[in-house]
């Protein structure tokens, strides 16, 4: 019952029998010599202050059967170094003031982390948050000033109070999340405050395993559409397109502005179970075709066409071409570097050891490309 062993300062070890289903309030509170406790799977609740001020307790494992952990249950266990929590939720101030606690692992059955659960655990260095955690309460990790490694196994960022990680140095603390979920965390409230977010795969026990990178996207142009492709199935593309003519509050005394009609494209890919890909870049150029069109015998202005140009340092690829169209590459000094005839709307020219700027010619059109 309540306070059954309260203040038993000589008690060193306890094995709780499997007939016990609840550890009542203050049952072992103040047992300052208690170093070891075994909690069986029969226990479903640990009530308020049950193990508070057990200052010699070094390690605690809470089984999955525990569906309720009371407030202040392990408060001021100042010798506690490691805690493994498999129960479904933690109470308020559960481990508050455990200033020697270094590592906490929460299993995948934990759904919520209560208010001030790890308040003032100043020695806490690493935390693993299980995949089922959906909510982290007010001041949950308040003043955990040594926290340097947080791992969250939930692909969807748990909802945090604005002060859940108050006084944690999020500029140096590393946040590790499941592969493919970096962007979700980087845009989620509170989680986005972490400067160092890494992706990783995990095994069933939450141990880190190497995650493959998502394939780097390809960029092409066809029928007035920019196309992205990726070898990784189910990839999502994150792209940015900007026009080189963008300007604001710019002045000119000449009364005219020459437009380049050039767009810069960058894109990376993400997919579940993969780390974010490298970023691919390309340029989209627009210019008039060589020939005017004709409708009912009447000449109409030449059609505007577009091509996407990508480089990899050793070659130049052009898409958006007509099949059979010839593309030639020249150095700035006029030396021909190579040529190619387009197939299926694309052509690739090897540039060898060329560096700097190359001139591409397509019919009467010419564009400069930086390798």
mmCIF file of C-alpha atoms in Angstrom:
data_model
loop_
_atom_site.group_PDB
_atom_site.id
_atom_site.type_symbol
_atom_site.label_atom_id
_atom_site.label_comp_id
_atom_site.label_asym_id
_atom_site.label_seq_id
_atom_site.Cartn_x
_atom_site.Cartn_y
_atom_site.Cartn_z
ATOM 1 C CA UNK A 1 0.000 0.000 0.000
ATOM 2 C CA UNK A 2 0.976 3.672 0.139
ATOM 3 C CA UNK A 3 4.244 4.438 1.973
ATOM 4 C CA UNK A 4 4.825 0.695 2.539
ATOM 5 C CA UNK A 5 8.614 1.121 2.589
ATOM 6 C CA UNK A 6 8.724 4.895 2.928
ATOM 7 C CA UNK A 7 12.073 6.106 4.305
ATOM 8 C CA UNK A 8 13.607 2.624 4.671
ATOM 9 C CA UNK A 9 17.140 3.972 4.309
ATOM 10 C CA UNK A 10 18.830 0.531 4.656
ATOM 11 C CA UNK A 11 16.823 -1.197 1.903
ATOM 12 C CA UNK A 12 19.219 -2.005 -0.995
ATOM 13 C CA UNK A 13 17.466 -4.335 -3.448
ATOM 14 C CA UNK A 14 13.828 -5.039 -4.312
ATOM 15 C CA UNK A 15 12.237 -7.649 -6.560
ATOM 16 C CA UNK A 16 8.537 -6.921 -6.846
ATOM 17 C CA UNK A 17 6.465 -10.128 -7.127
ATOM 18 C CA UNK A 18 4.328 -10.768 -10.194
ATOM 19 C CA UNK A 19 1.172 -10.660 -8.085
ATOM 20 C CA UNK A 20 1.603 -6.882 -7.771
ATOM 21 C CA UNK A 21 -0.324 -4.780 -10.295
ATOM 22 C CA UNK A 22 0.212 -1.297 -8.849
ATOM 23 C CA UNK A 23 3.052 0.425 -7.002
ATOM 24 C CA UNK A 24 1.278 2.888 -4.752
ATOM 25 C CA UNK A 25 2.185 6.471 -3.884
ATOM 26 C CA UNK A 26 5.371 6.910 -1.821
ATOM 27 C CA UNK A 27 5.870 3.093 -1.606
ATOM 28 C CA UNK A 28 9.675 3.368 -1.851
ATOM 29 C CA UNK A 29 10.066 7.120 -1.443
ATOM 30 C CA UNK A 30 13.163 8.090 0.512
ATOM 31 C CA UNK A 31 14.800 4.627 0.339
ATOM 32 C CA UNK A 32 18.181 6.289 -0.025
ATOM 33 C CA UNK A 33 20.240 3.043 -0.170
ATOM 34 C CA UNK A 34 18.083 1.321 -2.797
ATOM 35 C CA UNK A 35 20.317 0.455 -5.779
ATOM 36 C CA UNK A 36 18.256 -2.053 -7.734
ATOM 37 C CA UNK A 37 14.548 -2.559 -8.481
ATOM 38 C CA UNK A 38 12.967 -5.161 -10.739
ATOM 39 C CA UNK A 39 9.461 -4.249 -11.925
ATOM 40 C CA UNK A 40 7.524 -7.228 -13.368
ATOM 41 C CA UNK A 41 5.186 -7.201 -16.374
ATOM 42 C CA UNK A 42 2.219 -7.591 -14.027
ATOM 43 C CA UNK A 43 2.529 -3.966 -12.902
ATOM 44 C CA UNK A 44 0.203 -1.603 -14.770
ATOM 45 C CA UNK A 45 0.622 1.602 -12.754
ATOM 46 C CA UNK A 46 3.311 3.425 -10.809
ATOM 47 C CA UNK A 47 1.727 6.112 -8.673
ATOM 48 C CA UNK A 48 2.867 9.553 -7.515
ATOM 49 C CA UNK A 49 6.233 9.766 -5.727
ATOM 50 C CA UNK A 50 6.539 5.946 -5.732
ATOM 51 C CA UNK A 51 10.363 6.030 -5.993
ATOM 52 C CA UNK A 52 11.084 9.702 -5.295
ATOM 53 C CA UNK A 53 14.417 10.502 -3.592
ATOM 54 C CA UNK A 54 15.823 6.980 -4.077
ATOM 55 C CA UNK A 55 19.222 8.627 -4.373
ATOM 56 C CA UNK A 56 21.270 5.406 -4.850
ATOM 57 C CA UNK A 57 19.143 3.941 -7.647
ATOM 58 C CA UNK A 58 21.367 3.692 -10.750
ATOM 59 C CA UNK A 59 19.108 2.271 -13.443
ATOM 60 C CA UNK A 60 15.410 1.695 -13.963
ATOM 61 C CA UNK A 61 13.447 -0.221 -16.622
ATOM 62 C CA UNK A 62 9.697 0.348 -16.796
ATOM 63 C CA UNK A 63 7.944 -2.530 -18.610
ATOM 64 C CA UNK A 64 5.447 -2.134 -21.438
ATOM 65 C CA UNK A 65 2.635 -3.308 -19.161
ATOM 66 C CA UNK A 66 2.754 0.000 -17.266
ATOM 67 C CA UNK A 67 0.040 2.219 -18.709
ATOM 68 C CA UNK A 68 0.288 4.990 -16.118
ATOM 69 C CA UNK A 69 3.268 6.609 -14.425
ATOM 70 C CA UNK A 70 2.363 9.108 -11.732
ATOM 71 C CA UNK A 71 3.655 12.584 -11.097
ATOM 72 C CA UNK A 72 7.071 12.860 -9.441
ATOM 73 C CA UNK A 73 7.387 9.035 -9.534
ATOM 74 C CA UNK A 74 11.212 9.158 -9.737
ATOM 75 C CA UNK A 75 11.777 12.774 -8.723
ATOM 76 C CA UNK A 76 15.207 13.567 -7.229
ATOM 77 C CA UNK A 77 16.682 10.122 -7.826
ATOM 78 C CA UNK A 78 20.023 11.874 -7.875
ATOM 79 C CA UNK A 79 22.091 8.727 -8.552
ATOM 80 C CA UNK A 80 20.034 7.570 -11.538
ATOM 81 C CA UNK A 81 22.131 7.207 -14.709
ATOM 82 C CA UNK A 82 19.943 5.310 -17.172
ATOM 83 C CA UNK A 83 16.174 5.009 -17.663
ATOM 84 C CA UNK A 84 14.333 2.759 -20.107
ATOM 85 C CA UNK A 85 10.631 3.567 -20.394
ATOM 86 C CA UNK A 86 8.308 1.161 -22.180
ATOM 87 C CA UNK A 87 5.026 2.247 -20.578
ATOM 88 C CA UNK A 88 2.439 4.200 -22.561
ATOM 89 C CA UNK A 89 2.808 7.621 -20.931
ATOM 90 C CA UNK A 90 4.795 9.551 -18.346
ATOM 91 C CA UNK A 91 3.408 11.771 -15.631
ATOM 92 C CA UNK A 92 4.343 15.331 -14.805
ATOM 93 C CA UNK A 93 7.795 15.823 -13.227
ATOM 94 C CA UNK A 94 8.366 12.036 -13.406
ATOM 95 C CA UNK A 95 12.185 12.323 -13.477
ATOM 96 C CA UNK A 96 12.481 15.943 -12.378
ATOM 97 C CA UNK A 97 15.742 16.757 -10.620
ATOM 98 C CA UNK A 98 17.534 13.517 -11.630
ATOM 99 C CA UNK A 99 20.665 15.529 -12.290
ATOM 100 C CA UNK A 100 22.996 12.542 -12.951
ATOM 101 C CA UNK A 101 20.661 10.897 -15.472
ATOM 102 C CA UNK A 102 22.642 10.537 -18.721
ATOM 103 C CA UNK A 103 20.520 8.500 -21.115
ATOM 104 C CA UNK A 104 16.816 7.872 -21.624
ATOM 105 C CA UNK A 105 15.264 5.403 -24.053
ATOM 106 C CA UNK A 106 11.520 5.460 -24.638
ATOM 107 C CA UNK A 107 10.016 2.407 -26.324
ATOM 108 C CA UNK A 108 7.533 2.408 -29.158
ATOM 109 C CA UNK A 109 4.564 1.977 -26.808
ATOM 110 C CA UNK A 110 5.088 5.417 -25.214
ATOM 111 C CA UNK A 111 2.482 7.849 -26.567
ATOM 112 C CA UNK A 112 2.954 11.028 -24.549
ATOM 113 C CA UNK A 113 5.697 12.728 -22.537
ATOM 114 C CA UNK A 114 4.198 14.690 -19.657
ATOM 115 C CA UNK A 115 4.850 18.213 -18.466
ATOM 116 C CA UNK A 116 8.307 18.761 -16.932
ATOM 117 C CA UNK A 117 9.026 15.015 -17.144
ATOM 118 C CA UNK A 118 12.798 15.582 -17.318
ATOM 119 C CA UNK A 119 12.837 19.050 -15.783
ATOM 120 C CA UNK A 120 16.340 20.028 -14.569
ATOM 121 C CA UNK A 121 18.017 16.753 -15.615
ATOM 122 C CA UNK A 122 21.190 18.766 -16.101
ATOM 123 C CA UNK A 123 23.401 15.745 -16.881
ATOM 124 C CA UNK A 124 21.107 14.260 -19.523
ATOM 125 C CA UNK A 125 23.090 13.710 -22.728
ATOM 126 C CA UNK A 126 20.991 11.488 -24.998
ATOM 127 C CA UNK A 127 17.296 10.756 -25.474
ATOM 128 C CA UNK A 128 15.544 8.272 -27.759
ATOM 129 C CA UNK A 129 11.861 9.125 -28.305
ATOM 130 C CA UNK A 130 9.764 6.167 -29.463
ATOM 131 C CA UNK A 131 7.884 5.965 -32.753
ATOM 132 C CA UNK A 132 4.444 6.275 -31.127
ATOM 133 C CA UNK A 133 5.077 9.510 -29.209
ATOM 134 C CA UNK A 134 2.591 12.091 -30.448
ATOM 135 C CA UNK A 135 2.855 14.853 -27.839
ATOM 136 C CA UNK A 136 5.609 16.351 -25.680
ATOM 137 C CA UNK A 137 4.387 18.501 -22.807
ATOM 138 C CA UNK A 138 5.354 21.860 -21.334
ATOM 139 C CA UNK A 139 8.931 22.106 -20.068
ATOM 140 C CA UNK A 140 9.417 18.370 -20.730
ATOM 141 C CA UNK A 141 13.184 18.792 -21.173
ATOM 142 C CA UNK A 142 13.529 22.145 -19.413
ATOM 143 C CA UNK A 143 17.083 22.996 -18.400
ATOM 144 C CA UNK A 144 18.585 19.785 -19.821
ATOM 145 C CA UNK A 145 21.670 21.842 -20.576
ATOM 146 C CA UNK A 146 23.952 18.906 -21.513
ATOM 147 C CA UNK A 147 21.534 17.328 -23.990
ATOM 148 C CA UNK A 148 23.530 16.733 -27.174
ATOM 149 C CA UNK A 149 21.720 13.913 -28.966
ATOM 150 C CA UNK A 150 17.964 13.586 -29.495
ATOM 151 C CA UNK A 151 16.588 10.740 -31.617
ATOM 152 C CA UNK A 152 12.922 10.753 -32.616
ATOM 153 C CA UNK A 153 11.694 7.514 -34.205
ATOM 154 C CA UNK A 154 8.312 8.878 -35.306
ATOM 155 C CA UNK A 155 8.296 9.816 -39.029
ATOM 156 C CA UNK A 156 5.705 12.471 -38.133
ATOM 157 C CA UNK A 157 7.085 15.097 -35.742
ATOM 158 C CA UNK A 158 5.391 14.889 -32.315
ATOM 159 C CA UNK A 159 3.547 18.026 -31.258
ATOM 160 C CA UNK A 160 5.699 20.017 -28.831
ATOM 161 C CA UNK A 161 4.883 22.835 -26.460
ATOM 162 C CA UNK A 162 6.849 25.960 -27.311
ATOM 163 C CA UNK A 163 8.944 25.470 -24.161
ATOM 164 C CA UNK A 164 9.453 21.679 -24.359
ATOM 165 C CA UNK A 165 13.190 22.108 -24.998
ATOM 166 C CA UNK A 166 13.787 25.389 -23.151
ATOM 167 C CA UNK A 167 17.466 25.854 -22.262
ATOM 168 C CA UNK A 168 18.525 23.006 -24.546
ATOM 169 C CA UNK A 169 21.172 24.324 -26.937
ATOM 170 C CA UNK A 170 19.443 23.426 -30.207
ATOM 171 C CA UNK A 171 22.292 24.998 -32.178
ATOM 172 C CA UNK A 172 24.649 22.177 -31.109
ATOM 173 C CA UNK A 173 22.288 19.329 -30.145
ATOM 174 C CA UNK A 174 21.925 16.791 -32.971
ATOM 175 C CA UNK A 175 18.409 15.668 -33.888
ATOM 176 C CA UNK A 176 18.268 12.291 -35.659
ATOM 177 C CA UNK A 177 15.026 11.353 -37.423
ATOM 178 C CA UNK A 178 13.828 8.506 -39.690
ATOM 179 C CA UNK A 179 15.090 8.635 -43.254
ATOM 180 C CA UNK A 180 12.722 10.610 -45.447
ATOM 181 C CA UNK A 181 11.317 12.772 -42.638
ATOM 182 C CA UNK A 182 13.964 15.492 -42.401
ATOM 183 C CA UNK A 183 11.842 18.099 -44.151
ATOM 184 C CA UNK A 184 8.849 17.394 -41.923
ATOM 185 C CA UNK A 185 10.943 18.065 -38.818
ATOM 186 C CA UNK A 186 12.745 21.025 -40.382
ATOM 187 C CA UNK A 187 9.394 22.764 -40.906
ATOM 188 C CA UNK A 188 7.646 21.652 -37.685
ATOM 189 C CA UNK A 189 7.215 23.991 -34.725
ATOM 190 C CA UNK A 190 10.020 23.661 -32.131
ATOM 191 C CA UNK A 191 11.778 20.885 -34.061
ATOM 192 C CA UNK A 192 12.815 23.400 -36.705
ATOM 193 C CA UNK A 193 14.893 25.152 -34.040
ATOM 194 C CA UNK A 194 17.433 22.299 -34.182
ATOM 195 C CA UNK A 195 20.283 23.384 -36.438
ATOM 196 C CA UNK A 196 21.657 19.858 -36.946
ATOM 197 C CA UNK A 197 19.026 17.434 -38.262
ATOM 198 C CA UNK A 198 20.211 14.077 -39.594
ATOM 199 C CA UNK A 199 18.352 11.192 -41.210
ATOM 200 C CA UNK A 200 18.870 7.513 -40.475
ATOM 201 C CA UNK A 201 17.212 4.123 -40.772
ATOM 202 C CA UNK A 202 16.433 2.182 -37.602
ATOM 203 C CA UNK A 203 15.945 -1.490 -36.824
ATOM 204 C CA UNK A 204 13.029 -2.830 -34.758
ATOM 205 C CA UNK A 205 14.914 -2.073 -31.539
ATOM 206 C CA UNK A 206 15.538 1.560 -32.495
ATOM 207 C CA UNK A 207 19.222 1.040 -33.293
ATOM 208 C CA UNK A 208 20.613 3.172 -36.086
ATOM 209 C CA UNK A 209 21.376 1.523 -39.418
ATOM 210 C CA UNK A 210 22.828 3.097 -42.529
ATOM 211 C CA UNK A 211 20.247 4.728 -44.804
ATOM 212 C CA UNK A 212 20.685 4.914 -48.557
ATOM 213 C CA UNK A 213 20.454 8.265 -50.272
ATOM 214 C CA UNK A 214 17.517 8.980 -52.521
ATOM 215 C CA UNK A 215 18.560 9.090 -56.167
ATOM 216 C CA UNK A 216 19.606 12.495 -57.486
ATOM 217 C CA UNK A 217 16.820 13.825 -59.749
ATOM 218 C CA UNK A 218 17.187 14.326 -63.461
ATOM 219 C CA UNK A 219 15.851 17.528 -65.061
ATOM 220 C CA UNK A 220 14.534 17.791 -68.628
ATOM 221 C CA UNK A 221 12.109 19.831 -70.739
ATOM 222 C CA UNK A 222 9.344 18.651 -73.051
ATOM 223 C CA UNK A 223 6.155 20.204 -74.452
ATOM 224 C CA UNK A 224 6.418 23.337 -72.287
ATOM 225 C CA UNK A 225 6.860 21.281 -69.121
ATOM 226 C CA UNK A 226 9.885 20.859 -66.866
ATOM 227 C CA UNK A 227 10.184 17.160 -66.063
ATOM 228 C CA UNK A 228 11.824 15.558 -63.024
ATOM 229 C CA UNK A 229 12.852 11.924 -62.816
ATOM 230 C CA UNK A 230 14.428 9.770 -60.119
ATOM 231 C CA UNK A 231 15.583 6.176 -59.879
ATOM 232 C CA UNK A 232 14.109 5.920 -56.374
ATOM 233 C CA UNK A 233 10.503 4.749 -56.441
ATOM 234 C CA UNK A 234 7.940 7.031 -54.803
ATOM 235 C CA UNK A 235 10.229 10.071 -54.710
ATOM 236 C CA UNK A 236 8.893 13.528 -53.898
ATOM 237 C CA UNK A 237 10.573 16.450 -55.671
ATOM 238 C CA UNK A 238 11.405 19.691 -53.850
ATOM 239 C CA UNK A 239 12.238 22.336 -56.428
ATOM 240 C CA UNK A 240 13.044 26.016 -56.783
ATOM 241 C CA UNK A 241 12.768 27.998 -60.025
ATOM 242 C CA UNK A 242 14.027 31.557 -60.298
ATOM 243 C CA UNK A 243 14.359 33.924 -63.232
ATOM 244 C CA UNK A 244 17.698 35.642 -63.823
ATOM 245 C CA UNK A 245 15.760 38.779 -64.767
ATOM 246 C CA UNK A 246 14.320 39.127 -61.260
ATOM 247 C CA UNK A 247 15.041 42.596 -59.900
ATOM 248 C CA UNK A 248 13.547 45.245 -57.645
ATOM 249 C CA UNK A 249 14.053 49.013 -57.476
ATOM 250 C CA UNK A 250 16.730 48.837 -60.181
ATOM 251 C CA UNK A 251 17.624 51.985 -62.143
ATOM 252 C CA UNK A 252 18.650 52.609 -65.751
ATOM 253 C CA UNK A 253 19.358 55.784 -67.728
ATOM 254 C CA UNK A 254 19.126 54.037 -71.089
ATOM 255 C CA UNK A 255 15.378 53.470 -71.003
ATOM 256 C CA UNK A 256 15.602 49.814 -71.998
ATOM 257 C CA UNK A 257 16.342 46.498 -70.319
ATOM 258 C CA UNK A 258 17.574 43.407 -72.127
ATOM 259 C CA UNK A 259 15.885 40.239 -70.867
ATOM 260 C CA UNK A 260 17.747 36.953 -70.766
ATOM 261 C CA UNK A 261 14.664 34.717 -70.593
ATOM 262 C CA UNK A 262 16.752 32.344 -68.496
ATOM 263 C CA UNK A 263 15.533 30.387 -65.475
ATOM 264 C CA UNK A 264 17.585 28.649 -62.802
ATOM 265 C CA UNK A 265 16.208 25.301 -61.607
ATOM 266 C CA UNK A 266 17.269 23.338 -58.530
ATOM 267 C CA UNK A 267 15.648 20.178 -57.176
ATOM 268 C CA UNK A 268 16.293 17.464 -54.617
ATOM 269 C CA UNK A 269 14.296 14.318 -53.891
ATOM 270 C CA UNK A 270 13.048 12.593 -50.746
ATOM 271 C CA UNK A 271 11.422 9.197 -50.255
ATOM 272 C CA UNK A 272 10.373 7.103 -47.281
ATOM 273 C CA UNK A 273 13.327 5.097 -45.965
ATOM 274 C CA UNK A 274 15.950 7.183 -47.791
ATOM 275 C CA UNK A 275 18.090 10.148 -46.920
ATOM 276 C CA UNK A 276 17.550 13.353 -48.870
ATOM 277 C CA UNK A 277 19.235 13.278 -52.276
ATOM 278 C CA UNK A 278 21.891 15.608 -53.554
ATOM 279 C CA UNK A 279 20.579 18.735 -55.277
ATOM 280 C CA UNK A 280 20.492 18.801 -59.078
ATOM 281 C CA UNK A 281 20.635 22.076 -61.006
ATOM 282 C CA UNK A 282 19.841 23.153 -64.552
ATOM 283 C CA UNK A 283 19.094 26.231 -66.646
ATOM 284 C CA UNK A 284 16.027 26.748 -68.803
ATOM 285 C CA UNK A 285 16.576 28.998 -71.845
ATOM 286 C CA UNK A 286 13.831 30.473 -74.042
ATOM 287 C CA UNK A 287 14.346 31.779 -77.581
ATOM 288 C CA UNK A 288 12.498 32.016 -80.899
ATOM 289 C CA UNK A 289 12.675 29.117 -83.335
ATOM 290 C CA UNK A 290 14.480 29.639 -86.619
ATOM 291 C CA UNK A 291 11.408 29.435 -88.807
ATOM 292 C CA UNK A 292 8.209 31.455 -88.844
ATOM 293 C CA UNK A 293 4.975 29.570 -88.696
ATOM 294 C CA UNK A 294 2.097 29.767 -91.162
ATOM 295 C CA UNK A 295 -1.650 29.597 -90.621
ATOM 296 C CA UNK A 296 -3.971 29.538 -93.681
ATOM 297 C CA UNK A 297 -1.165 30.893 -95.833
ATOM 298 C CA UNK A 298 -0.438 33.781 -93.478
ATOM 299 C CA UNK A 299 2.958 34.050 -91.804
ATOM 300 C CA UNK A 300 2.861 34.215 -88.007
ATOM 301 C CA UNK A 301 5.656 35.067 -85.570
ATOM 302 C CA UNK A 302 8.168 32.364 -84.784
ATOM 303 C CA UNK A 303 7.262 30.085 -81.884
ATOM 304 C CA UNK A 304 9.116 30.528 -78.607
ATOM 305 C CA UNK A 305 10.874 27.301 -77.647
ATOM 306 C CA UNK A 306 12.657 26.278 -74.507
ATOM 307 C CA UNK A 307 15.559 23.974 -73.715
ATOM 308 C CA UNK A 308 16.934 22.738 -70.400
ATOM 309 C CA UNK A 309 20.699 22.474 -70.084
ATOM 310 C CA UNK A 310 22.459 20.392 -67.405
ATOM 311 C CA UNK A 311 26.179 19.771 -66.871
ATOM 312 C CA UNK A 312 28.166 17.265 -64.841
ATOM 313 C CA UNK A 313 31.658 18.669 -65.417
ATOM 314 C CA UNK A 314 32.495 16.320 -68.309
ATOM 315 C CA UNK A 315 29.443 16.686 -70.523
ATOM 316 C CA UNK A 316 26.504 18.908 -71.410
ATOM 317 C CA UNK A 317 22.981 17.562 -71.866
ATOM 318 C CA UNK A 318 20.234 19.477 -73.673
ATOM 319 C CA UNK A 319 16.532 18.522 -73.662
ATOM 320 C CA UNK A 320 13.484 20.082 -75.307
ATOM 321 C CA UNK A 321 14.941 19.673 -78.811
ATOM 322 C CA UNK A 322 13.347 18.430 -82.008
ATOM 323 C CA UNK A 323 14.498 14.953 -82.974
ATOM 324 C CA UNK A 324 17.415 15.159 -85.409
ATOM 325 C CA UNK A 325 18.369 18.664 -84.291
ATOM 326 C CA UNK A 326 22.135 19.295 -84.304
ATOM 327 C CA UNK A 327 23.852 20.741 -81.223
ATOM 328 C CA UNK A 328 27.468 21.920 -81.263
ATOM 329 C CA UNK A 329 29.763 23.012 -78.443
ATOM 330 C CA UNK A 330 32.602 25.540 -78.811
ATOM 331 C CA UNK A 331 35.162 27.066 -76.517
ATOM 332 C CA UNK A 332 35.206 30.854 -76.148
ATOM 333 C CA UNK A 333 38.165 30.898 -78.521
ATOM 334 C CA UNK A 334 36.075 29.184 -81.208
ATOM 335 C CA UNK A 335 37.503 25.661 -80.950
ATOM 336 C CA UNK A 336 34.851 23.040 -81.591
ATOM 337 C CA UNK A 337 34.604 20.691 -78.607
ATOM 338 C CA UNK A 338 32.007 18.300 -79.963
ATOM 339 C CA UNK A 339 28.551 17.860 -81.432
ATOM 340 C CA UNK A 340 25.516 15.640 -81.076
ATOM 341 C CA UNK A 341 22.240 14.933 -82.836
ATOM 342 C CA UNK A 342 19.182 14.802 -80.647
ATOM 343 C CA UNK A 343 17.215 11.614 -80.104
ATOM 344 C CA UNK A 344 13.902 11.563 -78.247
ATOM 345 C CA UNK A 345 14.297 15.299 -77.690
ATOM 346 C CA UNK A 346 17.714 15.152 -75.985
ATOM 347 C CA UNK A 347 21.376 15.414 -76.911
ATOM 348 C CA UNK A 348 24.568 15.006 -74.885
ATOM 349 C CA UNK A 349 27.986 16.364 -75.811
ATOM 350 C CA UNK A 350 31.217 15.315 -74.112
ATOM 351 C CA UNK A 351 33.316 18.355 -73.211
ATOM 352 C CA UNK A 352 36.437 16.447 -72.178
ATOM 353 C CA UNK A 353 38.772 18.535 -70.044
ATOM 354 C CA UNK A 354 37.181 21.845 -70.969
ATOM 355 C CA UNK A 355 36.576 24.296 -68.135
ATOM 356 C CA UNK A 356 34.930 27.661 -67.715
ATOM 357 C CA UNK A 357 32.317 28.758 -70.264
ATOM 358 C CA UNK A 358 31.231 26.841 -73.367
ATOM 359 C CA UNK A 359 29.095 28.129 -76.236
ATOM 360 C CA UNK A 360 26.281 25.892 -77.431
ATOM 361 C CA UNK A 361 24.896 26.366 -80.942
ATOM 362 C CA UNK A 362 21.488 25.081 -82.026
ATOM 363 C CA UNK A 363 20.674 26.309 -85.523
ATOM 364 C CA UNK A 364 21.042 30.112 -85.443
ATOM 365 C CA UNK A 365 20.747 30.228 -81.627
ATOM 366 C CA UNK A 366 23.706 30.310 -79.269
ATOM 367 C CA UNK A 367 23.870 30.232 -75.483
ATOM 368 C CA UNK A 368 26.717 30.355 -73.002
ATOM 369 C CA UNK A 369 26.979 27.504 -70.510
ATOM 370 C CA UNK A 370 29.221 27.486 -67.457
ATOM 371 C CA UNK A 371 30.775 24.071 -66.769
#
